[in-house]
Structures are given as structure tokens and as C-alpha cells.
Tab-separated table of N, CA and C in Angstrom:
chain	number	residue	atom	x	y	z
A	1	UNK	N	71.805	-153.280	-47.492
A	1	UNK	CA	71.061	-152.983	-46.574
A	1	UNK	C	71.508	-151.860	-45.860
A	2	UNK	N	72.920	-151.672	-45.703
A	2	UNK	CA	73.437	-150.655	-45.053
A	2	UNK	C	73.168	-149.460	-45.684
A	3	UNK	N	73.306	-149.489	-47.041
A	3	UNK	CA	73.040	-148.239	-47.944
A	3	UNK	C	71.677	-147.803	-47.727
A	4	UNK	N	70.707	-148.774	-47.589
A	4	UNK	CA	69.162	-148.305	-47.470
A	4	UNK	C	69.104	-147.536	-45.990
A	5	UNK	N	69.583	-148.141	-45.074
A	5	UNK	CA	69.591	-147.421	-43.697
A	5	UNK	C	70.265	-146.153	-43.748
A	6	UNK	N	71.433	-145.920	-44.370
A	6	UNK	CA	71.992	-144.672	-44.542
A	6	UNK	C	71.149	-143.719	-45.399
A	7	UNK	N	70.808	-144.183	-46.307
A	7	UNK	CA	69.764	-143.120	-47.275
A	7	UNK	C	68.711	-142.784	-46.296
A	8	UNK	N	68.076	-143.680	-45.668
A	8	UNK	CA	66.803	-143.284	-44.873
A	8	UNK	C	67.276	-142.266	-43.730
A	9	UNK	N	68.366	-142.477	-43.060
A	9	UNK	CA	68.940	-141.629	-41.898
A	9	UNK	C	69.274	-140.327	-42.507
A	10	UNK	N	69.668	-140.332	-43.810
A	10	UNK	CA	70.299	-138.963	-44.346
A	10	UNK	C	68.807	-138.472	-44.685
A	11	UNK	N	67.775	-138.853	-44.946
A	11	UNK	CA	66.280	-138.374	-45.515
A	11	UNK	C	65.308	-138.566	-44.838
A	12	UNK	N	65.660	-138.721	-43.359
A	12	UNK	CA	64.406	-139.139	-42.309
A	12	UNK	C	63.288	-138.074	-42.394
A	13	UNK	N	63.578	-137.083	-42.127
A	13	UNK	CA	62.595	-135.697	-42.263
A	13	UNK	C	61.795	-135.739	-43.446
A	14	UNK	N	62.493	-135.963	-44.508
A	14	UNK	CA	61.748	-135.998	-45.919
A	14	UNK	C	60.721	-137.095	-45.767
A	15	UNK	N	61.346	-138.513	-45.391
A	15	UNK	CA	60.496	-139.648	-45.678
A	15	UNK	C	59.389	-139.355	-44.632
A	16	UNK	N	59.453	-138.841	-43.423
A	16	UNK	CA	58.444	-138.837	-42.743
A	16	UNK	C	57.319	-137.790	-43.063
A	17	UNK	N	57.780	-136.632	-43.696
A	17	UNK	CA	56.664	-135.593	-44.340
A	17	UNK	C	56.045	-136.249	-45.371
A	18	UNK	N	56.597	-137.146	-46.275
A	18	UNK	CA	55.988	-138.048	-47.324
A	18	UNK	C	54.975	-138.854	-46.604
A	19	UNK	N	55.205	-139.676	-45.598
A	19	UNK	CA	54.416	-140.380	-44.941
A	19	UNK	C	53.236	-139.691	-44.143
A	20	UNK	N	53.544	-138.565	-43.409
A	20	UNK	CA	52.492	-137.842	-42.870
A	20	UNK	C	51.585	-137.102	-43.775
A	21	UNK	N	52.009	-136.707	-45.072
A	21	UNK	CA	51.346	-135.993	-46.118
A	21	UNK	C	50.376	-137.285	-46.728
A	22	UNK	N	50.998	-138.533	-46.795
A	22	UNK	CA	50.172	-139.630	-47.083
A	22	UNK	C	49.004	-139.865	-46.370
A	23	UNK	N	49.243	-139.890	-45.010
A	23	UNK	CA	48.119	-140.257	-44.358
A	23	UNK	C	47.093	-139.155	-44.216
A	24	UNK	N	47.446	-137.934	-44.198
A	24	UNK	CA	46.533	-136.776	-44.488
A	24	UNK	C	45.860	-136.923	-45.690
A	25	UNK	N	46.462	-137.175	-46.804
A	25	UNK	CA	46.157	-137.454	-48.038
A	25	UNK	C	45.007	-138.401	-48.203
A	26	UNK	N	45.316	-139.601	-47.673
A	26	UNK	CA	44.081	-140.573	-47.627
A	26	UNK	C	42.942	-140.084	-47.064
A	27	UNK	N	43.255	-139.698	-45.873
A	27	UNK	CA	41.873	-139.020	-45.159
A	27	UNK	C	41.125	-138.025	-46.023
A	28	UNK	N	41.762	-137.052	-46.541
A	28	UNK	CA	41.499	-135.855	-47.367
A	28	UNK	C	40.749	-136.431	-48.558
A	29	UNK	N	41.271	-137.597	-49.220
A	29	UNK	CA	40.994	-138.096	-50.360
A	29	UNK	C	39.557	-138.755	-50.195
A	30	UNK	N	39.372	-139.577	-49.091
A	30	UNK	CA	38.126	-140.127	-48.769
A	30	UNK	C	37.015	-139.095	-48.729
A	31	UNK	N	37.423	-138.103	-47.866
A	31	UNK	CA	36.361	-136.960	-47.504
A	31	UNK	C	36.169	-136.268	-49.080
A	32	UNK	N	37.046	-135.907	-49.673
A	32	UNK	CA	36.768	-135.305	-51.097
A	32	UNK	C	36.158	-136.120	-52.049
A	33	UNK	N	36.745	-137.312	-52.290
A	33	UNK	CA	35.884	-138.231	-53.127
A	33	UNK	C	34.348	-138.534	-52.813
A	34	UNK	N	34.187	-138.629	-51.539
A	34	UNK	CA	32.691	-138.713	-51.070
A	34	UNK	C	31.787	-137.551	-51.560
A	35	UNK	N	32.588	-136.402	-51.008
A	35	UNK	CA	31.848	-135.158	-51.473
A	35	UNK	C	31.610	-135.127	-52.930
A	36	UNK	N	32.811	-135.211	-53.684
A	36	UNK	CA	32.541	-135.075	-55.063
A	36	UNK	C	31.771	-135.940	-55.871
A	37	UNK	N	31.785	-137.216	-55.398
A	37	UNK	CA	30.901	-138.312	-55.919
A	37	UNK	C	29.477	-138.139	-55.667
A	38	UNK	N	29.189	-137.461	-54.481
A	38	UNK	CA	27.796	-137.370	-54.017
A	38	UNK	C	27.183	-136.030	-55.046
A	39	UNK	N	27.942	-134.965	-54.904
A	39	UNK	CA	27.704	-133.782	-55.745
A	39	UNK	C	27.386	-134.162	-57.313
A	40	UNK	N	28.364	-134.930	-57.910
A	40	UNK	CA	28.530	-135.066	-59.233
A	40	UNK	C	27.189	-136.189	-59.668
A	41	UNK	N	27.559	-137.385	-58.861
A	41	UNK	CA	26.390	-138.454	-59.280
A	41	UNK	C	25.156	-138.518	-58.782
A	42	UNK	N	24.952	-137.920	-57.592
A	42	UNK	CA	23.446	-137.998	-56.963
A	42	UNK	C	22.933	-136.624	-57.145
A	43	UNK	N	23.347	-135.669	-57.050
A	43	UNK	CA	22.987	-134.148	-56.988
A	43	UNK	C	22.980	-133.682	-58.370
A	44	UNK	N	23.906	-134.164	-59.188
A	44	UNK	CA	24.180	-133.947	-60.650
A	44	UNK	C	24.677	-132.676	-60.697
A	45	UNK	N	25.529	-132.143	-59.876
A	45	UNK	CA	26.148	-130.929	-60.353
A	45	UNK	C	27.293	-131.017	-61.293
A	46	UNK	N	27.745	-130.130	-62.032
A	46	UNK	CA	28.598	-130.308	-63.159
A	46	UNK	C	29.988	-130.627	-62.529
A	47	UNK	N	30.928	-131.180	-63.642
A	47	UNK	CA	32.186	-131.427	-63.212
A	47	UNK	C	33.128	-130.455	-62.320
A	48	UNK	N	32.850	-129.118	-62.893
A	48	UNK	CA	33.706	-128.086	-62.008
A	48	UNK	C	33.251	-127.777	-60.905
A	49	UNK	N	32.019	-127.700	-60.761
A	49	UNK	CA	31.288	-127.255	-59.339
A	49	UNK	C	31.550	-128.497	-58.355
A	50	UNK	N	31.341	-129.490	-59.005
A	50	UNK	CA	31.458	-130.759	-57.820
A	50	UNK	C	33.015	-130.946	-57.352
A	51	UNK	N	33.911	-130.727	-58.091
A	51	UNK	CA	35.317	-130.952	-57.755
A	51	UNK	C	35.666	-129.683	-57.055
A	52	UNK	N	35.161	-128.517	-57.615
A	52	UNK	CA	35.439	-127.272	-56.856
A	52	UNK	C	34.973	-127.139	-55.364
A	53	UNK	N	33.789	-127.575	-55.147
A	53	UNK	CA	33.400	-127.466	-53.657
A	53	UNK	C	34.031	-128.664	-53.105
A	54	UNK	N	34.293	-129.761	-53.612
A	54	UNK	CA	35.091	-130.874	-52.900
A	54	UNK	C	36.508	-130.332	-52.306
A	55	UNK	N	37.062	-129.749	-53.339
A	55	UNK	CA	38.508	-129.264	-53.032
A	55	UNK	C	38.644	-128.179	-52.159
A	56	UNK	N	37.623	-127.379	-52.191
A	56	UNK	CA	37.604	-126.209	-51.250
A	56	UNK	C	37.543	-126.875	-49.627
A	57	UNK	N	36.325	-127.918	-49.427
A	57	UNK	CA	36.311	-128.336	-48.164
A	57	UNK	C	37.409	-129.135	-47.928
A	58	UNK	N	38.011	-130.050	-48.607
A	58	UNK	CA	39.117	-130.686	-48.370
A	58	UNK	C	40.597	-130.022	-48.125
A	59	UNK	N	40.591	-128.773	-48.872
A	59	UNK	CA	41.661	-127.785	-48.545
A	59	UNK	C	41.604	-127.344	-47.162
A	60	UNK	N	40.451	-126.816	-46.438
A	60	UNK	CA	40.391	-126.314	-45.254
A	60	UNK	C	40.994	-127.461	-44.167
A	61	UNK	N	40.486	-128.629	-44.290
A	61	UNK	CA	41.059	-130.087	-43.580
A	61	UNK	C	42.376	-130.032	-43.470
A	62	UNK	N	42.975	-130.125	-45.039
A	62	UNK	CA	44.295	-130.258	-45.420
A	62	UNK	C	45.284	-129.147	-44.806
A	63	UNK	N	44.891	-128.036	-44.858
A	63	UNK	CA	45.780	-126.809	-44.366
A	63	UNK	C	46.205	-126.982	-43.036
A	64	UNK	N	45.060	-127.292	-42.137
A	64	UNK	CA	45.353	-127.547	-40.720
A	64	UNK	C	45.957	-128.809	-40.339
A	65	UNK	N	45.766	-129.855	-41.101
A	65	UNK	CA	46.377	-131.165	-40.853
A	65	UNK	C	47.817	-130.989	-41.333
A	66	UNK	N	48.010	-130.559	-42.427
A	66	UNK	CA	49.365	-130.646	-43.056
A	66	UNK	C	50.253	-129.647	-42.248
A	67	UNK	N	49.847	-128.454	-41.893
A	67	UNK	CA	50.394	-127.493	-41.077
A	67	UNK	C	50.877	-128.044	-39.756
A	68	UNK	N	50.016	-128.594	-39.041
A	68	UNK	CA	50.389	-129.280	-37.862
A	68	UNK	C	51.186	-130.433	-37.787
A	69	UNK	N	50.640	-131.545	-38.579
A	69	UNK	CA	51.261	-132.869	-38.419
A	69	UNK	C	52.419	-133.133	-39.519
A	70	UNK	N	52.412	-132.627	-40.857
A	70	UNK	CA	53.253	-132.854	-41.854
A	70	UNK	C	54.339	-132.036	-41.667
A	71	UNK	N	53.985	-130.869	-41.805
A	71	UNK	CA	55.351	-129.784	-41.879
A	71	UNK	C	55.644	-129.104	-40.345
A	72	UNK	N	54.742	-129.380	-39.389
A	72	UNK	CA	55.059	-129.076	-38.106
A	72	UNK	C	55.408	-127.511	-37.995
A	73	UNK	N	54.436	-126.844	-38.451
A	73	UNK	CA	54.484	-125.388	-38.569
A	73	UNK	C	53.766	-124.702	-37.258
A	74	UNK	N	54.642	-124.326	-36.212
A	74	UNK	CA	54.259	-123.804	-35.057
A	74	UNK	C	53.728	-122.126	-35.132
A	75	UNK	N	54.762	-121.401	-35.616
A	75	UNK	CA	54.355	-119.969	-35.985
A	75	UNK	C	54.197	-119.768	-37.186
A	76	UNK	N	52.732	-119.594	-37.445
A	76	UNK	CA	52.221	-119.184	-38.785
A	76	UNK	C	51.900	-117.858	-38.993
A	77	UNK	N	52.893	-117.439	-39.904
A	77	UNK	CA	52.878	-116.105	-40.614
A	77	UNK	C	51.489	-115.780	-41.300
A	78	UNK	N	51.337	-114.374	-41.270
A	78	UNK	CA	49.955	-114.070	-41.878
A	78	UNK	C	49.768	-114.533	-43.528
A	79	UNK	N	50.922	-114.586	-44.070
A	79	UNK	CA	50.900	-115.069	-45.592
A	79	UNK	C	50.762	-116.493	-45.920
A	80	UNK	N	50.822	-117.390	-44.857
A	80	UNK	CA	50.671	-118.750	-44.975
A	80	UNK	C	49.329	-119.192	-45.663
A	81	UNK	N	47.999	-118.754	-45.135
A	81	UNK	CA	46.803	-119.029	-45.458
A	81	UNK	C	46.757	-118.615	-47.096
A	82	UNK	N	47.429	-117.529	-47.438
A	82	UNK	CA	47.168	-117.007	-48.586
A	82	UNK	C	48.171	-117.809	-49.756
A	83	UNK	N	49.270	-118.031	-49.227
A	83	UNK	CA	50.264	-119.078	-50.224
A	83	UNK	C	49.517	-120.468	-50.111
A	84	UNK	N	48.988	-121.001	-48.986
A	84	UNK	CA	48.250	-122.234	-49.490
A	84	UNK	C	47.256	-122.097	-50.207
A	85	UNK	N	46.238	-121.181	-50.162
A	85	UNK	CA	45.164	-120.858	-51.286
A	85	UNK	C	45.550	-120.857	-52.610
A	86	UNK	N	46.543	-119.957	-52.720
A	86	UNK	CA	47.172	-119.969	-54.188
A	86	UNK	C	47.762	-121.140	-54.602
A	87	UNK	N	48.300	-121.926	-53.817
A	87	UNK	CA	49.074	-123.506	-54.001
A	87	UNK	C	47.882	-124.178	-54.532
A	88	UNK	N	46.769	-124.168	-53.783
A	88	UNK	CA	45.941	-125.298	-53.915
A	88	UNK	C	45.029	-124.850	-55.272
A	89	UNK	N	44.708	-123.525	-55.448
A	89	UNK	CA	44.123	-123.006	-56.619
A	89	UNK	C	44.937	-123.201	-57.801
A	90	UNK	N	46.257	-123.161	-57.958
A	90	UNK	CA	47.071	-123.445	-59.193
A	90	UNK	C	47.098	-125.005	-59.220
A	91	UNK	N	47.227	-125.710	-58.276
A	91	UNK	CA	47.254	-127.154	-58.265
A	91	UNK	C	46.035	-127.858	-59.001
A	92	UNK	N	44.948	-127.384	-58.282
A	92	UNK	CA	43.589	-127.674	-58.798
A	92	UNK	C	43.205	-127.381	-60.360
A	93	UNK	N	43.590	-126.111	-60.669
A	93	UNK	CA	43.234	-125.717	-62.158
A	93	UNK	C	43.929	-126.468	-63.067
A	94	UNK	N	45.138	-126.628	-62.773
A	94	UNK	CA	46.092	-127.293	-63.616
A	94	UNK	C	45.724	-128.741	-63.578
A	95	UNK	N	45.700	-129.361	-62.645
A	95	UNK	CA	45.357	-130.929	-62.659
A	95	UNK	C	44.090	-131.248	-63.290
A	96	UNK	N	43.082	-130.523	-63.188
A	96	UNK	CA	41.776	-130.758	-63.520
A	96	UNK	C	41.624	-130.359	-64.982
A	97	UNK	N	42.158	-129.274	-65.172
A	97	UNK	CA	42.220	-128.899	-66.700
A	97	UNK	C	43.035	-129.608	-67.678
A	98	UNK	N	43.956	-130.644	-67.175
A	98	UNK	CA	44.930	-131.519	-67.921
A	98	UNK	C	43.829	-132.785	-68.034
A	99	UNK	N	43.293	-133.101	-66.912
A	99	UNK	CA	42.713	-134.455	-66.561
A	99	UNK	C	41.594	-134.671	-67.406
A	100	UNK	N	40.562	-133.693	-67.406
A	100	UNK	CA	39.359	-134.023	-68.208
A	100	UNK	C	39.692	-133.904	-69.749
A	101	UNK	N	40.378	-133.166	-70.553
A	101	UNK	CA	40.686	-133.142	-71.798
A	101	UNK	C	41.576	-134.597	-72.204
A	102	UNK	N	42.450	-134.933	-71.272
A	102	UNK	CA	42.980	-135.953	-71.774
A	102	UNK	C	42.178	-137.412	-71.481
A	103	UNK	N	41.428	-137.211	-70.647
A	103	UNK	CA	40.569	-138.701	-70.436
A	103	UNK	C	39.454	-138.725	-71.539
A	104	UNK	N	38.918	-137.567	-71.991
A	104	UNK	CA	38.016	-137.332	-73.178
A	104	UNK	C	38.544	-138.137	-74.480
A	105	UNK	N	39.908	-137.765	-74.597
A	105	UNK	CA	40.803	-138.104	-75.924
A	105	UNK	C	40.959	-139.707	-75.663
A	106	UNK	N	41.430	-140.045	-74.578
A	106	UNK	CA	41.514	-141.563	-74.432
A	106	UNK	C	40.282	-142.460	-74.460
A	107	UNK	N	39.113	-142.053	-73.628
A	107	UNK	CA	38.038	-142.566	-73.823
A	107	UNK	C	36.869	-141.979	-74.200
A	108	UNK	N	37.104	-141.537	-75.707
A	108	UNK	CA	35.982	-140.895	-76.425
A	108	UNK	C	34.839	-141.691	-76.685
A	109	UNK	N	34.861	-142.849	-76.650
A	109	UNK	CA	33.732	-143.676	-77.091
A	109	UNK	C	32.949	-143.987	-75.673
A	110	UNK	N	33.370	-143.506	-74.664
A	110	UNK	CA	32.581	-143.703	-73.388
A	110	UNK	C	31.611	-142.652	-72.809
A	111	UNK	N	30.577	-142.778	-72.202
A	111	UNK	CA	29.482	-141.811	-71.804
A	111	UNK	C	30.297	-140.715	-70.928
A	112	UNK	N	29.888	-139.508	-71.134
A	112	UNK	CA	30.328	-138.460	-70.417
A	112	UNK	C	30.430	-138.932	-68.857
A	113	UNK	N	29.553	-139.318	-68.194
A	113	UNK	CA	29.409	-139.722	-67.069
A	113	UNK	C	30.787	-140.541	-66.579
A	114	UNK	N	31.199	-141.480	-67.251
A	114	UNK	CA	32.232	-142.384	-67.123
A	114	UNK	C	33.404	-141.587	-67.522
A	115	UNK	N	33.605	-140.728	-68.345
A	115	UNK	CA	34.675	-139.850	-68.570
A	115	UNK	C	34.859	-138.897	-67.497
A	116	UNK	N	34.056	-138.077	-66.858
A	116	UNK	CA	34.143	-137.205	-66.006
A	116	UNK	C	34.648	-137.953	-64.688
A	117	UNK	N	33.885	-139.018	-64.380
A	117	UNK	CA	34.416	-139.727	-63.143
A	117	UNK	C	36.057	-140.192	-63.173
A	118	UNK	N	36.266	-140.777	-64.189
A	118	UNK	CA	37.718	-141.184	-64.457
A	118	UNK	C	38.537	-139.948	-64.384
A	119	UNK	N	38.100	-138.659	-64.985
A	119	UNK	CA	38.845	-137.457	-65.246
A	119	UNK	C	39.037	-136.827	-63.589
A	120	UNK	N	38.202	-137.171	-62.816
A	120	UNK	CA	38.187	-136.649	-61.465
A	120	UNK	C	39.297	-137.543	-60.824
A	121	UNK	N	39.601	-138.779	-61.051
A	121	UNK	CA	40.119	-139.652	-60.148
A	121	UNK	C	41.673	-139.538	-60.839
A	122	UNK	N	42.047	-139.245	-62.055
A	122	UNK	CA	43.220	-138.626	-62.716
A	122	UNK	C	43.385	-137.283	-62.256
A	123	UNK	N	42.550	-136.594	-62.178
A	123	UNK	CA	42.950	-135.016	-61.539
A	123	UNK	C	43.215	-135.070	-59.978
A	124	UNK	N	42.770	-135.966	-59.245
A	124	UNK	CA	43.212	-136.138	-57.876
A	124	UNK	C	44.588	-136.794	-57.757
A	125	UNK	N	44.824	-137.595	-58.809
A	125	UNK	CA	46.413	-137.990	-58.778
A	125	UNK	C	47.145	-137.023	-59.202
A	126	UNK	N	47.062	-136.278	-60.255
A	126	UNK	CA	48.136	-135.100	-60.742
A	126	UNK	C	48.130	-134.446	-59.482
A	127	UNK	N	46.836	-133.939	-58.732
A	127	UNK	CA	46.719	-132.739	-57.719
A	127	UNK	C	47.584	-133.254	-56.534
A	128	UNK	N	47.824	-134.545	-56.198
A	128	UNK	CA	48.448	-134.834	-54.961
A	128	UNK	C	49.801	-134.681	-55.062
A	129	UNK	N	50.463	-134.809	-56.052
A	129	UNK	CA	51.889	-134.742	-56.540
A	129	UNK	C	52.073	-133.456	-56.472
A	130	UNK	N	51.495	-132.659	-57.300
A	130	UNK	CA	51.895	-131.162	-57.338
A	130	UNK	C	51.666	-130.436	-55.941
A	131	UNK	N	50.519	-130.740	-55.270
A	131	UNK	CA	50.243	-130.110	-54.046
A	131	UNK	C	51.134	-130.490	-52.999
A	132	UNK	N	51.709	-131.753	-52.940
A	132	UNK	CA	52.836	-132.038	-51.911
A	132	UNK	C	54.116	-130.987	-52.302
A	133	UNK	N	54.556	-130.830	-53.295
A	133	UNK	CA	55.839	-130.246	-53.544
A	133	UNK	C	55.368	-128.815	-53.434
A	134	UNK	N	53.877	-128.438	-53.660
A	134	UNK	CA	53.798	-126.861	-53.816
A	134	UNK	C	53.796	-126.343	-52.268
A	135	UNK	N	53.251	-127.401	-51.621
A	135	UNK	CA	53.123	-127.210	-49.768
A	135	UNK	C	54.619	-127.299	-49.390
A	136	UNK	N	55.411	-128.170	-49.733
A	136	UNK	CA	56.690	-128.338	-48.885
A	136	UNK	C	57.518	-126.922	-49.524
A	137	UNK	N	57.489	-126.653	-50.873
A	137	UNK	CA	58.555	-125.758	-51.151
A	137	UNK	C	58.148	-124.268	-51.420
A	138	UNK	N	56.559	-124.129	-51.526
A	138	UNK	CA	56.000	-122.696	-51.523
A	138	UNK	C	55.560	-122.339	-50.162
A	139	UNK	N	54.484	-123.108	-49.605
A	139	UNK	CA	53.604	-122.802	-48.616
A	139	UNK	C	54.260	-122.851	-47.216
A	140	UNK	N	54.763	-124.216	-46.846
A	140	UNK	CA	55.240	-124.360	-45.502
A	140	UNK	C	56.862	-124.347	-45.627
A	141	UNK	N	57.396	-123.734	-46.401
A	141	UNK	CA	58.950	-123.638	-46.648
A	141	UNK	C	59.486	-123.199	-45.331
A	142	UNK	N	60.824	-123.653	-44.966
A	142	UNK	CA	61.511	-123.233	-44.124
A	142	UNK	C	62.330	-122.129	-44.363
A	143	UNK	N	61.933	-120.930	-43.783
A	143	UNK	CA	62.812	-119.547	-44.052
A	143	UNK	C	63.806	-119.531	-42.918
A	144	UNK	N	64.770	-118.800	-43.193
A	144	UNK	CA	65.689	-118.486	-42.390
A	144	UNK	C	65.349	-118.124	-40.776
A	145	UNK	N	64.389	-117.324	-40.937
A	145	UNK	CA	63.652	-116.802	-39.499
A	145	UNK	C	62.973	-118.116	-38.952
A	146	UNK	N	62.243	-118.869	-39.525
A	146	UNK	CA	61.870	-120.157	-38.960
A	146	UNK	C	62.600	-120.935	-38.608
A	147	UNK	N	63.638	-121.104	-39.270
A	147	UNK	CA	64.865	-122.017	-38.773
A	147	UNK	C	65.597	-121.799	-37.662
A	148	UNK	N	65.680	-120.457	-37.346
A	148	UNK	CA	66.379	-119.934	-36.352
A	148	UNK	C	65.423	-120.226	-34.980
A	149	UNK	N	64.235	-119.854	-35.317
A	149	UNK	CA	63.213	-120.054	-34.287
A	149	UNK	C	63.112	-121.205	-33.615
A	150	UNK	N	62.925	-122.312	-34.433
A	150	UNK	CA	62.836	-124.007	-34.272
A	150	UNK	C	64.254	-124.268	-33.480
A	151	UNK	N	65.139	-123.708	-33.832
A	151	UNK	CA	66.510	-124.255	-33.180
A	151	UNK	C	66.636	-123.648	-31.898
A	152	UNK	N	65.607	-122.378	-31.710
A	152	UNK	CA	65.909	-121.798	-30.329
A	152	UNK	C	66.912	-120.760	-30.231
A	153	UNK	N	67.414	-120.223	-31.364
A	153	UNK	CA	68.500	-119.360	-31.228
A	153	UNK	C	67.841	-118.009	-31.558
């Protein structure tokens, strides 16, 4: 038990980032899946348009929530929104480009509507993992200038 406490103490910031990212992610996922499901299943938009619109709306929410709650960015430089947009776009394209053909291959006997809905869920799972690390390491990365500002020096 002492090893677990020590491990937590040494990685508390990272653990809290993961927890906060998860909370924002659950809210974002519910919002995104609701929009995606309505657009695809009720309005009958295609796979790319329904996922794209959903991820655009969810990304606006995610940008503000993760900057403030997860990564606690106070001084937002002008490049931040652009890095965020690039990260989202790359994660989105990779996740959903991999998910759809993979699910089509595994569920080839199923109707397209089933395949696309399963691909959307799998794409979301891929996206979450890639997006966390993209935001942590690329978007909201701690630069030397930001670290000094946060330390008050």
C-alpha cells in the first residue's frame, strides 16, 4: 500500500490531469454522441459529415474546459487555438479513418448503419487516447516561459 501511495504522490499532477480530462471527456462524449447520433440516424447525414460536425462542436467545448480545468492554462498564447485545432484535426482524421475500415472488415456481414455506428464508437475511443496525449504534449505543453510564470519568477 505504501508503494501505491508513493506512486500517487510522485505522479499526482498527471493523475489529476487524467481525472479532469476524463470528466471533461465524459461531458464532451455525451454531447458529441448525442449530436452524432441525431445527425446520422435521424437527419441521415453521412458518416463524415455527422462525425465532423459533432467533433467541431465538441472541440470548442473541450478547448475551453481542458485549458481551464485540466491543464490550468492561464496565459494563453496566440498559437494555442491553432495547436489545439491541428491536434483535433489530426486525431479526428486518424481515429475515424482507421475505425471505419476496421469495423467494416470485422462486421462485413452487418448492414452499413450498424457498421458506421460501431465505427463511430470505436473512432471515439481511439480519439480520446490520442487527443489526451496530443493536448498534454503539444497543445497545452509547459514551456520554460510558462513554467517560470507559474512559479512566479
